[in-house]
PDB file of C-alpha atoms in Angstrom:
ATOM      1  CA  MET A   1       0.002  -0.003   0.003  1.00 29.00           C
ATOM      2  CA  SER A   2       1.394   3.365  -0.847  1.00 33.00           C
ATOM      3  CA  ALA A   3       1.685   6.075   1.761  1.00 39.00           C
ATOM      4  CA  PRO A   4      -1.370   8.307   1.837  1.00 42.00           C
ATOM      5  CA  ASP A   5      -1.190  11.869   0.650  1.00 41.00           C
ATOM      6  CA  ARG A   6      -0.466  14.114   3.578  1.00 34.00           C
ATOM      7  CA  PRO A   7      -1.934  17.581   3.900  1.00 37.00           C
ATOM      8  CA  ALA A   8       0.418  20.404   4.786  1.00 35.00           C
ATOM      9  CA  PRO A   9       0.722  20.639   8.562  1.00 35.00           C
ATOM     10  CA  ASP A  10      -1.676  23.107  10.114  1.00 37.00           C
ATOM     11  CA  ALA A  11      -0.199  25.779  12.411  1.00 36.00           C
ATOM     12  CA  ALA A  12      -2.203  24.298  15.310  1.00 43.00           C
ATOM     13  CA  ALA A  13      -1.211  20.709  14.522  1.00 47.00           C
ATOM     14  CA  PRO A  14       1.499  18.997  16.562  1.00 49.00           C
ATOM     15  CA  ASP A  15       5.121  19.419  15.472  1.00 49.00           C
ATOM     16  CA  SER A  16       5.965  16.203  13.589  1.00 46.00           C
ATOM     17  CA  ALA A  17       9.694  16.457  14.388  1.00 47.00           C
ATOM     18  CA  ALA A  18       9.204  16.645  18.163  1.00 47.00           C
ATOM     19  CA  PRO A  19       7.436  13.468  19.356  1.00 62.00           C
ATOM     20  CA  ASP A  20       9.055  10.192  20.286  1.00 88.00           C
ATOM     21  CA  HIS A  21       7.028   8.025  17.911  1.00 95.00           C
ATOM     22  CA  ARG A  22       8.833   4.808  18.818  1.00 96.00           C
ATOM     23  CA  ARG A  23       7.958   5.090  22.517  1.00 96.00           C
ATOM     24  CA  TRP A  24       4.259   5.530  21.867  1.00 98.00           C
ATOM     25  CA  LEU A  25       4.082   2.998  19.071  1.00 98.00           C
ATOM     26  CA  GLN A  26       5.743   0.424  21.330  1.00 98.00           C
ATOM     27  CA  LEU A  27       3.065   1.125  23.948  1.00 98.00           C
ATOM     28  CA  THR A  28       0.340   0.505  21.352  1.00 98.00           C
ATOM     29  CA  LEU A  29       1.873  -2.904  20.671  1.00 98.00           C
ATOM     30  CA  ASP A  30       1.934  -3.655  24.413  1.00 98.00           C
ATOM     31  CA  LEU A  31      -1.761  -2.735  24.602  1.00 98.00           C
ATOM     32  CA  ALA A  32      -2.441  -4.901  21.532  1.00 98.00           C
ATOM     33  CA  ARG A  33      -0.866  -7.864  23.324  1.00 98.00           C
ATOM     34  CA  GLU A  34      -3.083  -7.152  26.366  1.00 98.00           C
ATOM     35  CA  ALA A  35      -6.140  -7.179  24.088  1.00 98.00           C
ATOM     36  CA  GLN A  36      -5.054 -10.473  22.565  1.00 98.00           C
ATOM     37  CA  GLN A  37      -4.545 -12.039  25.996  1.00 97.00           C
ATOM     38  CA  ALA A  38      -8.047 -10.894  26.972  1.00 96.00           C
ATOM     39  CA  GLY A  39      -9.585 -12.586  23.925  1.00 95.00           C
ATOM     40  CA  SER A  40      -9.900  -9.598  21.601  1.00 96.00           C
ATOM     41  CA  ALA A  41      -8.149  -8.643  18.370  1.00 97.00           C
ATOM     42  CA  PRO A  42      -4.600  -7.383  19.020  1.00 98.00           C
ATOM     43  CA  VAL A  43      -4.956  -3.625  18.562  1.00 98.00           C
ATOM     44  CA  GLY A  44      -3.927  -0.856  20.964  1.00 98.00           C
ATOM     45  CA  ALA A  45      -4.097   2.953  20.869  1.00 98.00           C
ATOM     46  CA  VAL A  46      -2.695   5.901  22.829  1.00 98.00           C
ATOM     47  CA  LEU A  47      -3.615   9.578  22.647  1.00 98.00           C
ATOM     48  CA  VAL A  48      -0.738  11.992  23.387  1.00 97.00           C
ATOM     49  CA  ASP A  49      -0.765  15.758  23.820  1.00 97.00           C
ATOM     50  CA  ALA A  50       1.677  18.225  22.246  1.00 95.00           C
ATOM     51  CA  SER A  51       3.841  18.167  25.390  1.00 95.00           C
ATOM     52  CA  GLY A  52       4.355  14.438  25.047  1.00 95.00           C
ATOM     53  CA  HIS A  53       2.013  13.425  27.873  1.00 96.00           C
ATOM     54  CA  GLU A  54      -0.406  10.536  27.619  1.00 97.00           C
ATOM     55  CA  VAL A  55      -4.027  11.705  27.557  1.00 97.00           C
ATOM     56  CA  ALA A  56      -5.717   8.297  27.254  1.00 97.00           C
ATOM     57  CA  ARG A  57      -5.160   4.722  26.120  1.00 98.00           C
ATOM     58  CA  GLY A  58      -7.395   2.033  24.731  1.00 97.00           C
ATOM     59  CA  ARG A  59      -7.320  -1.472  23.368  1.00 98.00           C
ATOM     60  CA  ASN A  60      -9.621  -3.637  21.336  1.00 97.00           C
ATOM     61  CA  ARG A  61     -12.411  -5.071  23.506  1.00 97.00           C
ATOM     62  CA  VAL A  62     -14.678  -6.633  20.862  1.00 95.00           C
ATOM     63  CA  GLY A  63     -14.196 -10.127  22.378  1.00 92.00           C
ATOM     64  CA  GLU A  64     -14.682  -9.026  25.977  1.00 93.00           C
ATOM     65  CA  ALA A  65     -17.668  -8.464  28.214  1.00 90.00           C
ATOM     66  CA  GLN A  66     -18.977  -4.938  28.500  1.00 89.00           C
ATOM     67  CA  THR A  67     -18.273  -3.190  31.806  1.00 87.00           C
ATOM     68  CA  PRO A  68     -19.357   0.161  33.244  1.00 85.00           C
ATOM     69  CA  GLU A  69     -15.932   1.521  32.200  1.00 87.00           C
ATOM     70  CA  HIS A  70     -15.635  -0.005  28.719  1.00 89.00           C
ATOM     71  CA  VAL A  71     -17.816  -0.871  25.763  1.00 90.00           C
ATOM     72  CA  GLY A  72     -17.291  -4.546  25.047  1.00 88.00           C
ATOM     73  CA  LYS A  73     -18.784  -7.320  22.891  1.00 85.00           C
ATOM     74  CA  ALA A  74     -19.725  -4.701  20.315  1.00 89.00           C
ATOM     75  CA  SER A  75     -18.402  -4.083  16.838  1.00 90.00           C
ATOM     76  CA  VAL A  76     -17.543  -0.516  17.898  1.00 93.00           C
ATOM     77  CA  ALA A  77     -15.236  -1.672  20.734  1.00 95.00           C
ATOM     78  CA  HIS A  78     -12.098  -1.013  18.673  1.00 97.00           C
ATOM     79  CA  ALA A  79      -8.990   0.291  20.447  1.00 98.00           C
ATOM     80  CA  GLU A  80      -9.410   3.858  19.174  1.00 98.00           C
ATOM     81  CA  MET A  81     -13.114   3.950  20.121  1.00 97.00           C
ATOM     82  CA  ASP A  82     -12.275   2.508  23.566  1.00 97.00           C
ATOM     83  CA  LEU A  83      -9.837   5.396  23.960  1.00 96.00           C
ATOM     84  CA  TYR A  84     -12.301   8.049  22.753  1.00 97.00           C
ATOM     85  CA  PHE A  85     -15.161   6.724  24.920  1.00 93.00           C
ATOM     86  CA  SER A  86     -12.902   6.805  27.990  1.00 93.00           C
ATOM     87  CA  VAL A  87     -11.507  10.306  27.465  1.00 94.00           C
ATOM     88  CA  GLY A  88     -14.794  12.117  26.810  1.00 89.00           C
ATOM     89  CA  LYS A  89     -14.622  15.631  25.363  1.00 93.00           C
ATOM     90  CA  LEU A  90     -11.231  16.377  23.854  1.00 95.00           C
ATOM     91  CA  GLU A  91      -9.556  19.642  24.764  1.00 91.00           C
ATOM     92  CA  ASN A  92      -7.507  21.163  21.916  1.00 96.00           C
ATOM     93  CA  PRO A  93      -7.861  18.052  19.732  1.00 97.00           C
ATOM     94  CA  GLN A  94      -5.788  19.611  16.921  1.00 96.00           C
ATOM     95  CA  SER A  95      -2.759  19.422  19.246  1.00 97.00           C
ATOM     96  CA  LEU A  96      -3.214  15.696  19.933  1.00 97.00           C
ATOM     97  CA  THR A  97      -1.606  12.670  18.298  1.00 97.00           C
ATOM     98  CA  LEU A  98      -3.353   9.324  18.070  1.00 98.00           C
ATOM     99  CA  TYR A  99      -0.929   6.408  18.000  1.00 98.00           C
ATOM    100  CA  THR A 100      -2.322   3.022  17.081  1.00 98.00           C
ATOM    101  CA  SER A 101      -0.859  -0.401  16.423  1.00 98.00           C
ATOM    102  CA  LEU A 102      -2.891  -0.902  13.226  1.00 98.00           C
ATOM    103  CA  GLU A 103      -4.013   1.506  10.520  1.00 96.00           C
ATOM    104  CA  PRO A 104      -7.440   2.729  11.673  1.00 96.00           C
ATOM    105  CA  CYS A 105     -10.559   1.420   9.979  1.00 94.00           C
ATOM    106  CA  LEU A 106     -13.090   3.814   8.455  1.00 90.00           C
ATOM    107  CA  MET A 107     -14.958   4.121  11.771  1.00 93.00           C
ATOM    108  CA  CYS A 108     -11.872   4.893  13.857  1.00 95.00           C
ATOM    109  CA  GLY A 109     -10.146   7.023  11.233  1.00 91.00           C
ATOM    110  CA  GLY A 110     -13.366   8.939  10.636  1.00 89.00           C
ATOM    111  CA  ALA A 111     -13.925   9.452  14.366  1.00 93.00           C
ATOM    112  CA  SER A 112     -10.368  10.755  14.725  1.00 94.00           C
ATOM    113  CA  ALA A 113     -10.852  13.262  11.935  1.00 89.00           C
ATOM    114  CA  LEU A 114     -14.318  14.348  13.040  1.00 89.00           C
ATOM    115  CA  LEU A 115     -13.025  14.889  16.582  1.00 94.00           C
ATOM    116  CA  GLY A 116     -10.309  17.095  15.075  1.00 93.00           C
ATOM    117  CA  VAL A 117      -7.263  15.052  16.145  1.00 96.00           C
ATOM    118  CA  GLY A 118      -4.198  16.746  14.663  1.00 95.00           C
ATOM    119  CA  ARG A 119      -2.188  13.655  13.794  1.00 95.00           C
ATOM    120  CA  VAL A 120      -2.679   9.891  13.384  1.00 95.00           C
ATOM    121  CA  VAL A 121       0.373   7.575  13.469  1.00 97.00           C
ATOM    122  CA  TRP A 122       0.180   3.808  13.128  1.00 97.00           C
ATOM    123  CA  VAL A 123       2.600   0.902  13.426  1.00 97.00           C
ATOM    124  CA  THR A 124       1.246  -1.497  10.800  1.00 97.00           C
ATOM    125  CA  ASP A 125      -0.667  -0.899   7.587  1.00 96.00           C
ATOM    126  CA  ASP A 126      -3.967  -2.743   7.232  1.00 97.00           C
ATOM    127  CA  PRO A 127      -4.246  -3.420   3.502  1.00 96.00           C
ATOM    128  CA  TRP A 128      -7.754  -4.880   3.918  1.00 95.00           C
ATOM    129  CA  GLY A 129      -9.500  -3.073   6.773  1.00 93.00           C
ATOM    130  CA  GLY A 130      -7.590   0.204   6.900  1.00 93.00           C
ATOM    131  CA  SER A 131      -9.196   3.478   5.876  1.00 88.00           C
ATOM    132  CA  GLY A 132      -6.581   4.049   3.197  1.00 83.00           C
ATOM    133  CA  ARG A 133      -7.795   1.080   1.141  1.00 82.00           C
ATOM    134  CA  LEU A 134     -11.153   2.706   0.566  1.00 76.00           C
ATOM    135  CA  ILE A 135     -10.362   6.393   0.576  1.00 77.00           C
ATOM    136  CA  ALA A 136      -7.104   8.296   0.581  1.00 78.00           C
ATOM    137  CA  TRP A 137      -6.871   9.906   3.988  1.00 76.00           C
ATOM    138  CA  ALA A 138      -6.201  13.384   2.569  1.00 75.00           C
ATOM    139  CA  ASP A 139      -9.081  13.114   0.052  1.00 78.00           C
ATOM    140  CA  HIS A 140     -11.818  13.066   2.700  1.00 75.00           C
ATOM    141  CA  PRO A 141     -13.018  16.574   3.641  1.00 76.00           C
ATOM    142  CA  ALA A 142     -13.090  15.779   7.379  1.00 73.00           C
ATOM    143  CA  MET A 143      -9.476  14.619   7.247  1.00 76.00           C
ATOM    144  CA  GLN A 144      -7.947  17.676   5.585  1.00 78.00           C
ATOM    145  CA  ASP A 145      -6.516  18.967   8.854  1.00 83.00           C
ATOM    146  CA  THR A 146      -5.312  15.575  10.138  1.00 87.00           C
ATOM    147  CA  GLU A 147      -1.669  14.762   9.495  1.00 90.00           C
ATOM    148  CA  VAL A 148      -1.225  11.060   8.742  1.00 90.00           C
ATOM    149  CA  LEU A 149       2.072   9.242   9.383  1.00 91.00           C
ATOM    150  CA  PRO A 150       1.910   5.562   8.484  1.00 91.00           C
ATOM    151  CA  THR A 151       4.472   3.068   9.762  1.00 92.00           C
ATOM    152  CA  PRO A 152       7.397   5.342  10.657  1.00 92.00           C
ATOM    153  CA  ASP A 153       9.412   2.514  12.301  1.00 95.00           C
ATOM    154  CA  PRO A 154      10.186  -0.590  10.164  1.00 96.00           C
ATOM    155  CA  ASP A 155      11.172  -2.743  13.160  1.00 97.00           C
ATOM    156  CA  LEU A 156       7.945  -2.015  15.001  1.00 97.00           C
ATOM    157  CA  GLU A 157       5.969  -2.409  11.781  1.00 97.00           C
ATOM    158  CA  ARG A 158       7.280  -5.969  11.471  1.00 98.00           C
ATOM    159  CA  GLN A 159       6.350  -6.701  15.107  1.00 98.00           C
ATOM    160  CA  GLY A 160       2.870  -5.319  14.516  1.00 98.00           C
ATOM    161  CA  ALA A 161       2.388  -7.308  11.320  1.00 98.00           C
ATOM    162  CA  LEU A 162       3.478 -10.537  13.051  1.00 98.00           C
ATOM    163  CA  LEU A 163       1.109  -9.798  15.924  1.00 98.00           C
ATOM    164  CA  PHE A 164      -1.971  -9.001  13.810  1.00 98.00           C
ATOM    165  CA  ALA A 165      -1.435 -11.432  10.895  1.00 98.00           C
ATOM    166  CA  PRO A 166      -3.112 -14.421  12.614  1.00 98.00           C
ATOM    167  CA  GLU A 167      -6.162 -12.229  13.307  1.00 97.00           C
ATOM    168  CA  ALA A 168      -6.178 -11.045   9.681  1.00 97.00           C
ATOM    169  CA  ARG A 169      -6.125 -14.655   8.488  1.00 97.00           C
ATOM    170  CA  ARG A 170      -8.921 -15.646  10.889  1.00 96.00           C
ATOM    171  CA  ALA A 171     -11.196 -12.635  10.486  1.00 95.00           C
ATOM    172  CA  PHE A 172     -10.749 -11.406   6.933  1.00 96.00           C
ATOM    173  CA  PRO A 173     -12.195 -13.030   3.809  1.00 96.00           C
ATOM    174  CA  ASP A 174      -9.869 -14.631   1.265  1.00 97.00           C
ATOM    175  CA  GLU A 175      -9.505 -11.308  -0.570  1.00 96.00           C
ATOM    176  CA  GLY A 176      -8.443  -9.568   2.646  1.00 96.00           C
ATOM    177  CA  TRP A 177      -5.972 -12.292   3.570  1.00 98.00           C
ATOM    178  CA  ALA A 178      -4.506 -12.138   0.043  1.00 98.00           C
ATOM    179  CA  LEU A 179      -3.907  -8.384   0.494  1.00 97.00           C
ATOM    180  CA  TRP A 180      -2.205  -9.059   3.820  1.00 98.00           C
ATOM    181  CA  ARG A 181       0.028 -11.722   2.241  1.00 98.00           C
ATOM    182  CA  LYS A 182       0.941  -9.351  -0.567  1.00 98.00           C
ATOM    183  CA  ARG A 183       1.743  -6.445   1.803  1.00 97.00           C
ATOM    184  CA  TYR A 184       3.511  -8.562   4.450  1.00 98.00           C
ATOM    185  CA  PRO A 185       4.822 -11.709   2.690  1.00 98.00           C
ATOM    186  CA  THR A 186       7.495 -12.533   5.271  1.00 97.00           C
ATOM    187  CA  GLU A 187       5.257 -11.932   8.284  1.00 97.00           C
ATOM    188  CA  THR A 188       2.450 -14.108   6.855  1.00 98.00           C
ATOM    189  CA  ALA A 189       4.596 -16.892   5.352  1.00 97.00           C
ATOM    190  CA  ASP A 190       4.096 -19.401   8.166  1.00 94.00           C
ATOM    191  CA  LEU A 191       0.328 -18.894   8.546  1.00 95.00           C
TER     192      LEU A 191
END
């Protein structure tokens, strides 16, 4: 999958040279592993402010029971939605960065843009379920002010692909699995 077109950074958007992407992306992978251990798809997300402080974190909870604190056993219980439901109203969303272990789907990518999040950074492309397969991030009017940085760390990208590939094989139709095998041939070879 080619990198999405990126709009010019907005003056209010976070400074793309400043954050420690690796630190936050590693945390998303840790949260993805927690989700997997709890019986959900391995996806994690962290929201970080412009000062580099964690605002909220979430993980996929689709395979888990619903609790008063978290939406569970629902198709909307994705890691990013878990994060957004827990944080409530976002203050200065244009200054926030969403880090996620997997390219956001249309629901999560759309929610991020509609909430006005300034930047979205992910570890691993999702050639089947990611927003970029259906619409270029920068082509959607709601996403014009959202900077998108896909897979900035090749080592973490490989870890993320190895972690999510079994879920992609299990959950996606043949067409989706074929796209995963094409995008990540080494990481899917033994599945």
